[in-house]
Amino acid sequence: MNPDTPLQLLGGLTAREFLRDYWQKKPLLIRQAIPGFESPISPDELAGLSLEEEVESRLVLEHGERPWELRRGPFAEDTYQNLPERDWTLLVQAVDQFVPDVAELLEQFRFLPSWRIDDVMISFAAPGGGVGPHFDNYDVFLLQGQGRRNWKVGQMCDAESALLPHADLRILADFQQTDEWVLEPGDMLYLPPRLAHFGIAEDDCMTYSVGFRAPSAAEVLTHFTDFLAQFLPDEERYSDAGAAPVSDPHEIQRDALDRLKALLSEHMSDERLLLTWFGQFMTEPRYPELVAGTEVEEDDLLGAIEDGAVLIRNASARLAWSEVDVGLVLFASGQSRLLPANLRDLLKLICAAEALHLENLGQWLADDEGRKLLLELVKQGSLEFADE
Ligand code: SIN
Ligand code: CO
């Protein structure tokens, strides 16, 4: 993708301009980001998803049992018969994993790394509905899918920002509005992390939120050090070989800190392990139980492809690849695999192609390593047969 091509999705900005001026910095309203956008799923279908066991959903009622009531799905069918006319929102997480037409929307966001994208959440709000003024810790694109929604944006927030006393909802006690827009279907609003925002439905309204993943610094440190620790033998310890005599036996001297810092930086600067951890972490599926492998033999897999079978990415799987000094690494749903450099085009194909079949796999089916890789990805569940 050429970073200097103006994109309709970004209101005519190029990816380079958007990244330079807005991404992670300030909001951007884009009128008709997707001209004539029609939601590929209806409010009834969204409500239907919220009845399913494996789907993560929430209802927020502004005047429920108490102000701002949160209910968690899965819901029962009669839930929707007993809701008031106004002032409630249904939010369904990761709809892209359950509705292929919603996943397709993500193709428009390929100007950003795919491993940064978390999911497409879809909300349906009755008139007046909204989840209250709040901030999120991640970037989000809010695409209007149906009806009209008033969006207000406010101040930059942080962990110190005062919240209303509510166990489950993070509603800001103080919202300082700076801007306001009404979005119609196809309009989109980009919000950087931590910017206060407040959406209120003007009528029956659907909003698509393309949300991003960014590990917190605390997660990076705890998860990476846990990962590193698996490779460190118990006998590797704090060592003070060559220490100078102490002037006071009770003092921890600078020299001890320097030794600790050397120990930490020796391990923390292992780039190969850092990449391995990061790739695994960023491709961890949101719902690992939905990435279930299949037992299959190499001959059967090859035979099926030769007979016209099509392999697609499991909608819950996540894929990314990277280069290392000794070859390539494929990250597939939380696992990593070191591969020879000549498989580069196959890795790119596996990560990017909508479907893998005889035509686009072509020569790779004759390559031992290539075949082995496809087989492993099917066994692991990241790839599956299209009609499964
Ligand atoms: C919504 O769609 O109602 C909420 C989206 C958000 O504010 O993050
Ligand atoms: Co939000």
Short mmCIF file of C-alpha atoms and ligand atoms in Angstrom, two decimals:
data_model
loop_
_atom_site.label_atom_id
_atom_site.label_comp_id
_atom_site.label_asym_id
_atom_site.label_seq_id
_atom_site.Cartn_x
_atom_site.Cartn_y
_atom_site.Cartn_z
CA MET A 1 0.00 0.00 0.00
CA ASN A 2 1.41 3.37 -1.04
CA PRO A 3 1.53 5.64 2.04
CA ASP A 4 1.22 8.72 -0.19
CA THR A 5 -2.07 7.78 -1.84
CA PRO A 6 -4.98 9.93 -0.60
CA LEU A 7 -7.55 7.69 1.09
CA GLN A 8 -11.28 8.28 1.04
CA LEU A 9 -11.45 6.54 4.42
CA LEU A 10 -9.23 9.33 5.82
CA GLY A 11 -11.13 12.15 4.10
CA GLY A 12 -8.48 12.48 1.41
CA LEU A 13 -5.48 12.42 3.74
CA THR A 14 -2.69 10.02 2.92
CA ALA A 15 -1.67 7.39 5.47
CA ARG A 16 1.56 9.33 5.98
CA GLU A 17 -0.29 12.59 6.72
CA PHE A 18 -2.78 10.90 9.02
CA LEU A 19 -0.03 9.17 10.99
CA ARG A 20 2.00 12.35 11.23
CA ASP A 21 -0.80 14.72 12.27
CA TYR A 22 -3.58 12.73 13.97
CA TRP A 23 -2.72 9.15 14.98
CA GLN A 24 -2.32 8.99 18.77
CA LYS A 25 -2.51 12.79 18.86
CA LYS A 26 -5.85 14.39 18.06
CA PRO A 27 -9.35 13.56 16.85
CA LEU A 28 -10.34 13.63 13.19
CA LEU A 29 -13.88 13.79 11.86
CA ILE A 30 -14.25 12.29 8.39
CA ARG A 31 -17.53 12.93 6.59
CA GLN A 32 -18.46 10.02 4.31
CA ALA A 33 -15.33 8.01 5.08
CA ILE A 34 -17.29 5.15 3.51
CA PRO A 35 -19.78 6.82 1.15
CA GLY A 36 -23.24 5.27 1.29
CA PHE A 37 -22.16 2.85 4.02
CA GLU A 38 -24.88 0.40 4.93
CA SER A 39 -24.43 -1.70 8.01
CA PRO A 40 -23.92 -5.32 6.93
CA ILE A 41 -25.80 -6.43 10.01
CA SER A 42 -29.17 -5.28 11.32
CA PRO A 43 -30.02 -4.34 14.92
CA ASP A 44 -32.01 -7.59 15.19
CA GLU A 45 -29.02 -9.64 14.05
CA LEU A 46 -26.82 -7.81 16.55
CA ALA A 47 -29.32 -8.58 19.31
CA GLY A 48 -29.32 -12.19 18.06
CA LEU A 49 -25.54 -12.39 18.50
CA SER A 50 -25.88 -11.17 22.09
CA LEU A 51 -27.86 -14.34 22.89
CA GLU A 52 -24.93 -16.57 21.91
CA GLU A 53 -22.74 -18.13 24.58
CA GLU A 54 -19.41 -17.38 22.89
CA VAL A 55 -20.21 -13.74 22.14
CA GLU A 56 -19.21 -10.99 24.57
CA SER A 57 -21.98 -8.43 25.01
CA ARG A 58 -23.15 -5.71 27.41
CA LEU A 59 -26.24 -3.61 27.91
CA VAL A 60 -25.93 -0.16 29.44
CA LEU A 61 -29.12 1.47 30.72
CA GLU A 62 -29.01 5.07 31.74
CA HIS A 63 -32.02 4.83 34.07
CA GLY A 64 -31.99 1.16 35.05
CA GLU A 65 -32.15 -0.12 38.60
CA ARG A 66 -29.88 2.79 39.30
CA PRO A 67 -28.34 5.45 37.08
CA TRP A 68 -26.00 3.76 34.59
CA GLU A 69 -26.84 0.11 35.03
CA LEU A 70 -24.55 -2.44 33.32
CA ARG A 71 -25.79 -5.93 32.40
CA ARG A 72 -23.56 -8.55 30.86
CA GLY A 73 -24.60 -11.05 28.17
CA PRO A 74 -25.35 -13.60 26.96
CA PHE A 75 -28.92 -12.35 27.14
CA ALA A 76 -32.23 -14.19 27.03
CA GLU A 77 -34.62 -13.61 24.15
CA ASP A 78 -37.13 -11.73 26.27
CA THR A 79 -34.49 -9.21 27.39
CA TYR A 80 -35.28 -6.99 24.44
CA GLN A 81 -39.05 -7.07 25.01
CA ASN A 82 -38.58 -5.61 28.46
CA LEU A 83 -36.34 -2.68 27.64
CA PRO A 84 -37.54 0.92 27.78
CA GLU A 85 -38.16 2.98 24.62
CA ARG A 86 -35.09 5.13 25.18
CA ASP A 87 -31.71 5.56 26.78
CA TRP A 88 -30.07 2.15 26.49
CA THR A 89 -27.22 0.70 24.45
CA LEU A 90 -26.30 -2.84 23.48
CA LEU A 91 -22.58 -3.36 22.81
CA VAL A 92 -21.29 -6.49 21.11
CA GLN A 93 -17.55 -7.14 21.04
CA ALA A 94 -15.51 -8.67 18.18
CA VAL A 95 -18.37 -8.90 15.68
CA ASP A 96 -15.69 -9.25 12.97
CA GLN A 97 -15.03 -12.76 14.31
CA PHE A 98 -18.62 -13.82 13.79
CA VAL A 99 -19.79 -11.91 10.71
CA PRO A 100 -17.48 -12.11 7.65
CA ASP A 101 -18.93 -8.94 6.09
CA VAL A 102 -17.89 -7.04 9.21
CA ALA A 103 -14.38 -8.53 9.09
CA GLU A 104 -14.14 -7.30 5.50
CA LEU A 105 -14.39 -3.73 6.76
CA LEU A 106 -10.96 -4.17 8.32
CA GLU A 107 -9.43 -4.40 4.84
CA GLN A 108 -9.89 -0.63 4.66
CA PHE A 109 -7.58 -0.23 7.66
CA ARG A 110 -4.57 -1.91 6.09
CA PHE A 111 -2.65 1.37 6.27
CA LEU A 112 -2.05 0.41 9.91
CA PRO A 113 -0.34 -2.78 11.16
CA SER A 114 -2.99 -5.49 11.33
CA TRP A 115 -1.56 -6.80 14.62
CA ARG A 116 -2.44 -3.45 16.24
CA ILE A 117 -6.14 -3.95 15.49
CA ASP A 118 -8.09 -5.61 18.25
CA ASP A 119 -11.69 -5.96 17.13
CA VAL A 120 -14.78 -4.37 15.67
CA MET A 121 -17.31 -3.69 18.41
CA ILE A 122 -20.81 -2.77 17.28
CA SER A 123 -23.32 -0.93 19.40
CA PHE A 124 -27.02 -0.44 18.95
CA ALA A 125 -28.53 2.44 20.89
CA ALA A 126 -32.16 3.40 21.31
CA PRO A 127 -32.80 7.16 21.09
CA GLY A 128 -30.96 8.95 23.90
CA GLY A 129 -28.73 5.91 24.44
CA GLY A 130 -25.04 6.18 25.22
CA VAL A 131 -22.50 4.75 27.63
CA GLY A 132 -21.74 8.06 29.33
CA PRO A 133 -18.73 10.35 29.09
CA HIS A 134 -15.58 8.22 29.35
CA PHE A 135 -12.14 7.66 27.93
CA ASP A 136 -10.50 4.55 26.52
CA ASN A 137 -6.82 3.67 26.67
CA TYR A 138 -6.64 2.77 23.01
CA ASP A 139 -7.23 4.42 19.63
CA VAL A 140 -10.63 3.96 18.09
CA PHE A 141 -12.34 4.72 14.78
CA LEU A 142 -16.09 5.24 15.32
CA LEU A 143 -17.94 4.56 12.09
CA GLN A 144 -21.62 5.44 11.99
CA GLY A 145 -23.52 2.42 10.69
CA GLN A 146 -27.15 3.47 10.98
CA GLY A 147 -29.11 6.44 12.31
CA ARG A 148 -27.56 9.58 13.71
CA ARG A 149 -25.28 9.95 16.68
CA ASN A 150 -24.14 13.05 18.47
CA TRP A 151 -20.50 12.77 19.51
CA LYS A 152 -18.96 15.16 21.98
CA VAL A 153 -15.24 15.12 22.66
CA GLY A 154 -13.51 16.67 25.64
CA GLN A 155 -10.31 16.76 27.62
CA MET A 156 -7.35 14.37 27.65
CA CYS A 157 -7.66 12.06 30.67
CA ASP A 158 -5.42 9.77 32.68
CA ALA A 159 -5.56 7.44 35.69
CA GLU A 160 -6.05 10.49 37.94
CA SER A 161 -9.24 11.63 36.16
CA ALA A 162 -12.18 11.49 38.59
CA LEU A 163 -14.80 8.81 37.84
CA LEU A 164 -18.37 8.40 39.09
CA PRO A 165 -18.58 5.78 41.83
CA HIS A 166 -19.59 2.72 39.81
CA ALA A 167 -18.05 -0.70 40.11
CA ASP A 168 -18.16 -1.63 36.41
CA LEU A 169 -18.55 1.48 34.30
CA ARG A 170 -15.82 4.07 34.00
CA ILE A 171 -17.89 7.24 33.66
CA LEU A 172 -16.07 10.56 34.03
CA ALA A 173 -17.26 12.74 36.91
CA ASP A 174 -16.21 15.82 34.97
CA PHE A 175 -16.53 16.13 31.17
CA GLN A 176 -15.12 19.29 29.62
CA GLN A 177 -16.55 19.45 26.12
CA THR A 178 -14.34 20.92 23.40
CA ASP A 179 -16.17 19.84 20.21
CA GLU A 180 -19.38 18.24 19.02
CA TRP A 181 -20.58 16.67 15.77
CA VAL A 182 -23.59 14.69 14.54
CA LEU A 183 -22.51 11.64 12.54
CA GLU A 184 -24.61 10.09 9.79
CA PRO A 185 -24.13 6.65 8.21
CA GLY A 186 -20.69 6.46 6.57
CA ASP A 187 -19.22 9.28 8.70
CA MET A 188 -16.33 8.32 10.94
CA LEU A 189 -14.60 9.86 13.94
CA TYR A 190 -11.04 8.92 14.90
CA LEU A 191 -10.19 9.34 18.59
CA PRO A 192 -6.71 9.04 20.08
CA PRO A 193 -6.23 7.16 23.37
CA ARG A 194 -7.41 8.88 26.56
CA LEU A 195 -9.52 11.55 24.88
CA ALA A 196 -12.83 12.00 26.75
CA HIS A 197 -15.84 11.28 24.52
CA PHE A 198 -19.58 10.93 24.84
CA GLY A 199 -21.90 9.59 22.13
CA ILE A 200 -25.66 10.03 22.33
CA ALA A 201 -28.03 8.38 19.88
CA GLU A 202 -30.42 10.80 18.17
CA ASP A 203 -32.56 7.92 16.88
CA ASP A 204 -32.15 4.13 16.51
CA CYS A 205 -28.44 4.08 15.97
CA MET A 206 -25.62 1.66 15.21
CA THR A 207 -21.96 2.55 15.70
CA TYR A 208 -18.98 0.46 14.64
CA SER A 209 -15.85 0.86 16.80
CA VAL A 210 -12.60 -0.34 15.28
CA GLY A 211 -10.47 -0.71 18.41
CA PHE A 212 -6.73 -1.19 18.76
CA ARG A 213 -4.43 -3.21 21.00
CA ALA A 214 -1.59 -1.62 22.88
CA PRO A 215 -0.02 -3.41 25.82
CA SER A 216 0.49 -1.25 28.89
CA ALA A 217 4.06 -0.64 30.01
CA ALA A 218 3.25 -2.80 33.06
CA GLU A 219 2.11 -5.63 30.79
CA VAL A 220 5.20 -5.36 28.62
CA LEU A 221 7.46 -5.60 31.65
CA THR A 222 5.66 -8.35 33.55
CA HIS A 223 4.85 -10.51 30.51
CA PHE A 224 8.24 -10.12 28.86
CA THR A 225 10.15 -10.86 32.05
CA ASP A 226 7.95 -13.93 32.72
CA PHE A 227 8.70 -15.06 29.17
CA LEU A 228 12.45 -14.44 29.58
CA ALA A 229 12.56 -16.20 32.92
CA GLN A 230 11.63 -19.52 31.32
CA PHE A 231 14.98 -19.51 29.54
CA LEU A 232 17.14 -18.61 32.56
CA PRO A 233 18.70 -21.39 34.62
CA ASP A 234 18.29 -21.21 38.39
CA GLU A 235 22.06 -21.13 38.86
CA GLU A 236 22.37 -17.84 37.02
CA ARG A 237 22.32 -15.45 39.97
CA TYR A 238 23.37 -12.11 41.27
CA SER A 239 27.13 -12.36 41.34
CA ASP A 240 29.73 -10.13 42.92
CA ALA A 241 32.88 -11.88 41.79
CA GLY A 242 35.74 -9.42 41.95
CA ALA A 243 33.98 -7.17 44.50
CA ALA A 244 36.05 -4.62 46.40
CA PRO A 245 36.17 -4.86 50.24
CA VAL A 246 33.19 -3.06 51.86
CA SER A 247 33.69 -0.02 54.05
CA ASP A 248 30.40 -0.65 55.95
CA PRO A 249 28.96 -4.21 55.81
CA HIS A 250 25.39 -2.87 56.21
CA GLU A 251 25.46 -0.57 53.20
CA ILE A 252 24.16 -1.54 49.76
CA GLN A 253 26.69 0.17 47.58
CA ARG A 254 26.44 1.58 44.10
CA ASP A 255 28.50 -1.36 42.83
CA ALA A 256 25.63 -3.76 43.66
CA LEU A 257 23.18 -1.66 41.61
CA ASP A 258 25.59 -1.60 38.68
CA ARG A 259 25.85 -5.39 38.79
CA LEU A 260 22.02 -5.69 38.82
CA LYS A 261 21.67 -3.25 35.94
CA ALA A 262 24.20 -5.26 33.93
CA LEU A 263 22.25 -8.46 34.63
CA LEU A 264 18.97 -6.84 33.58
CA SER A 265 20.29 -5.18 30.47
CA GLU A 266 22.05 -8.35 29.31
CA HIS A 267 18.70 -10.15 29.19
CA MET A 268 16.39 -7.26 28.40
CA SER A 269 18.37 -6.39 25.30
CA ASP A 270 17.99 -9.83 23.75
CA GLU A 271 16.21 -8.66 20.60
CA ARG A 272 15.33 -12.11 19.35
CA LEU A 273 13.53 -12.99 22.57
CA LEU A 274 11.87 -9.58 22.70
CA LEU A 275 10.52 -10.02 19.17
CA THR A 276 9.39 -13.58 19.91
CA TRP A 277 7.53 -12.48 23.01
CA PHE A 278 5.99 -9.43 21.32
CA GLY A 279 4.84 -11.31 18.23
CA GLN A 280 3.30 -14.03 20.36
CA PHE A 281 1.64 -11.51 22.65
CA MET A 282 0.20 -9.35 19.85
CA THR A 283 -1.18 -12.35 17.97
CA GLU A 284 -2.79 -13.94 20.99
CA PRO A 285 -6.42 -14.49 20.04
CA ARG A 286 -9.03 -12.62 22.00
CA TYR A 287 -10.93 -15.92 22.31
CA PRO A 288 -8.31 -18.73 22.17
CA GLU A 289 -11.02 -21.37 22.52
CA LEU A 290 -12.31 -20.36 19.08
CA VAL A 291 -8.98 -21.27 17.47
CA ALA A 292 -9.38 -25.03 17.67
CA GLY A 293 -7.09 -27.16 15.55
CA THR A 294 -8.04 -30.11 13.35
CA GLU A 295 -6.16 -33.39 13.08
CA VAL A 296 -5.18 -33.81 9.46
CA GLU A 297 -2.51 -35.72 7.56
CA GLU A 298 -0.29 -34.01 5.01
CA ASP A 299 -1.54 -36.21 2.15
CA ASP A 300 -5.17 -35.46 2.96
CA LEU A 301 -4.52 -31.72 3.14
CA LEU A 302 -2.69 -31.73 -0.19
CA GLY A 303 -5.31 -33.94 -1.81
CA ALA A 304 -8.09 -31.64 -0.63
CA ILE A 305 -6.34 -28.53 -2.00
CA GLU A 306 -5.70 -30.30 -5.28
CA ASP A 307 -9.40 -31.16 -5.40
CA GLY A 308 -10.31 -27.47 -5.07
CA ALA A 309 -10.58 -27.00 -1.28
CA VAL A 310 -9.95 -23.48 -0.04
CA LEU A 311 -8.14 -22.56 3.17
CA ILE A 312 -9.08 -19.37 4.98
CA ARG A 313 -7.85 -17.73 8.18
CA ASN A 314 -9.92 -18.73 11.17
CA ALA A 315 -11.82 -15.49 11.94
CA SER A 316 -10.54 -15.62 15.53
CA ALA A 317 -6.90 -16.26 14.59
CA ARG A 318 -4.25 -13.56 14.36
CA LEU A 319 -1.20 -13.65 12.09
CA ALA A 320 1.96 -11.56 11.69
CA TRP A 321 5.48 -12.15 10.44
CA SER A 322 8.91 -10.67 10.94
CA GLU A 323 12.50 -10.92 9.83
CA VAL A 324 15.35 -12.12 12.05
CA ASP A 325 19.05 -12.56 11.36
CA VAL A 326 18.67 -16.27 10.64
CA GLY A 327 15.47 -16.17 8.59
CA LEU A 328 11.82 -15.33 9.18
CA VAL A 329 9.38 -15.79 12.01
CA LEU A 330 5.68 -16.41 11.63
CA PHE A 331 3.47 -15.55 14.57
CA ALA A 332 0.20 -17.38 14.50
CA SER A 333 -2.35 -16.98 17.27
CA GLY A 334 0.17 -16.68 20.08
CA GLN A 335 2.74 -19.15 18.72
CA SER A 336 5.91 -18.50 16.78
CA ARG A 337 7.80 -20.50 14.21
CA LEU A 338 11.25 -19.86 12.77
CA LEU A 339 11.30 -20.37 9.00
CA PRO A 340 13.84 -20.17 6.19
CA ALA A 341 14.13 -16.87 4.31
CA ASN A 342 12.94 -18.38 1.03
CA LEU A 343 9.40 -18.70 2.44
CA ARG A 344 8.95 -14.91 2.55
CA ASP A 345 6.34 -14.76 -0.22
CA LEU A 346 4.42 -17.66 1.28
CA LEU A 347 4.32 -15.94 4.69
CA LYS A 348 3.07 -12.74 3.07
CA LEU A 349 0.43 -14.70 1.20
CA ILE A 350 -0.71 -16.56 4.31
CA CYS A 351 -0.99 -13.30 6.29
CA ALA A 352 -2.69 -11.26 3.57
CA ALA A 353 -4.70 -13.54 1.30
CA GLU A 354 -8.41 -13.88 1.89
CA ALA A 355 -8.20 -17.47 0.76
CA LEU A 356 -5.49 -20.00 -0.08
CA HIS A 357 -6.08 -22.40 -2.93
CA LEU A 358 -4.39 -24.31 -5.70
CA GLU A 359 -3.95 -21.18 -7.85
CA ASN A 360 -2.27 -18.88 -5.38
CA LEU A 361 -0.41 -21.60 -3.47
CA GLY A 362 0.95 -23.03 -6.71
CA GLN A 363 4.67 -23.76 -6.33
CA TRP A 364 4.51 -23.72 -2.53
CA LEU A 365 2.72 -27.05 -2.53
CA ALA A 366 5.89 -28.55 -4.00
CA ASP A 367 8.06 -27.04 -1.26
CA ASP A 368 8.63 -29.32 1.76
CA GLU A 369 8.84 -26.47 4.26
CA GLY A 370 5.90 -24.68 2.69
CA ARG A 371 3.68 -27.76 2.91
CA LYS A 372 4.77 -28.42 6.48
CA LEU A 373 3.88 -24.87 7.44
CA LEU A 374 0.39 -25.06 5.93
CA LEU A 375 -0.18 -28.37 7.66
CA GLU A 376 0.89 -26.99 11.04
CA LEU A 377 -1.35 -23.95 10.69
CA VAL A 378 -4.35 -26.14 9.94
CA LYS A 379 -3.51 -28.44 12.86
CA GLN A 380 -3.13 -25.44 15.12
CA GLY A 381 -6.41 -23.91 13.94
CA SER A 382 -5.16 -20.61 12.49
CA LEU A 383 -6.14 -21.83 9.01
CA GLU A 384 -9.27 -23.83 8.25
CA PHE A 385 -11.18 -25.18 5.31
CA ALA A 386 -13.62 -22.60 3.95
CA ASP A 387 -16.71 -24.73 4.30
CA GLU A 388 -16.09 -25.85 7.88
C1 SIN B 1 -20.69 3.11 21.71
O1 SIN B 1 -20.64 2.70 20.55
O2 SIN B 1 -21.76 3.33 22.26
C2 SIN B 1 -19.47 3.30 22.55
C3 SIN B 1 -18.26 3.45 21.78
C4 SIN B 1 -17.22 4.16 22.63
O3 SIN B 1 -17.49 5.21 23.15
O4 SIN B 1 -16.08 3.70 22.77
CO CO B 2 -15.20 4.87 24.10
#
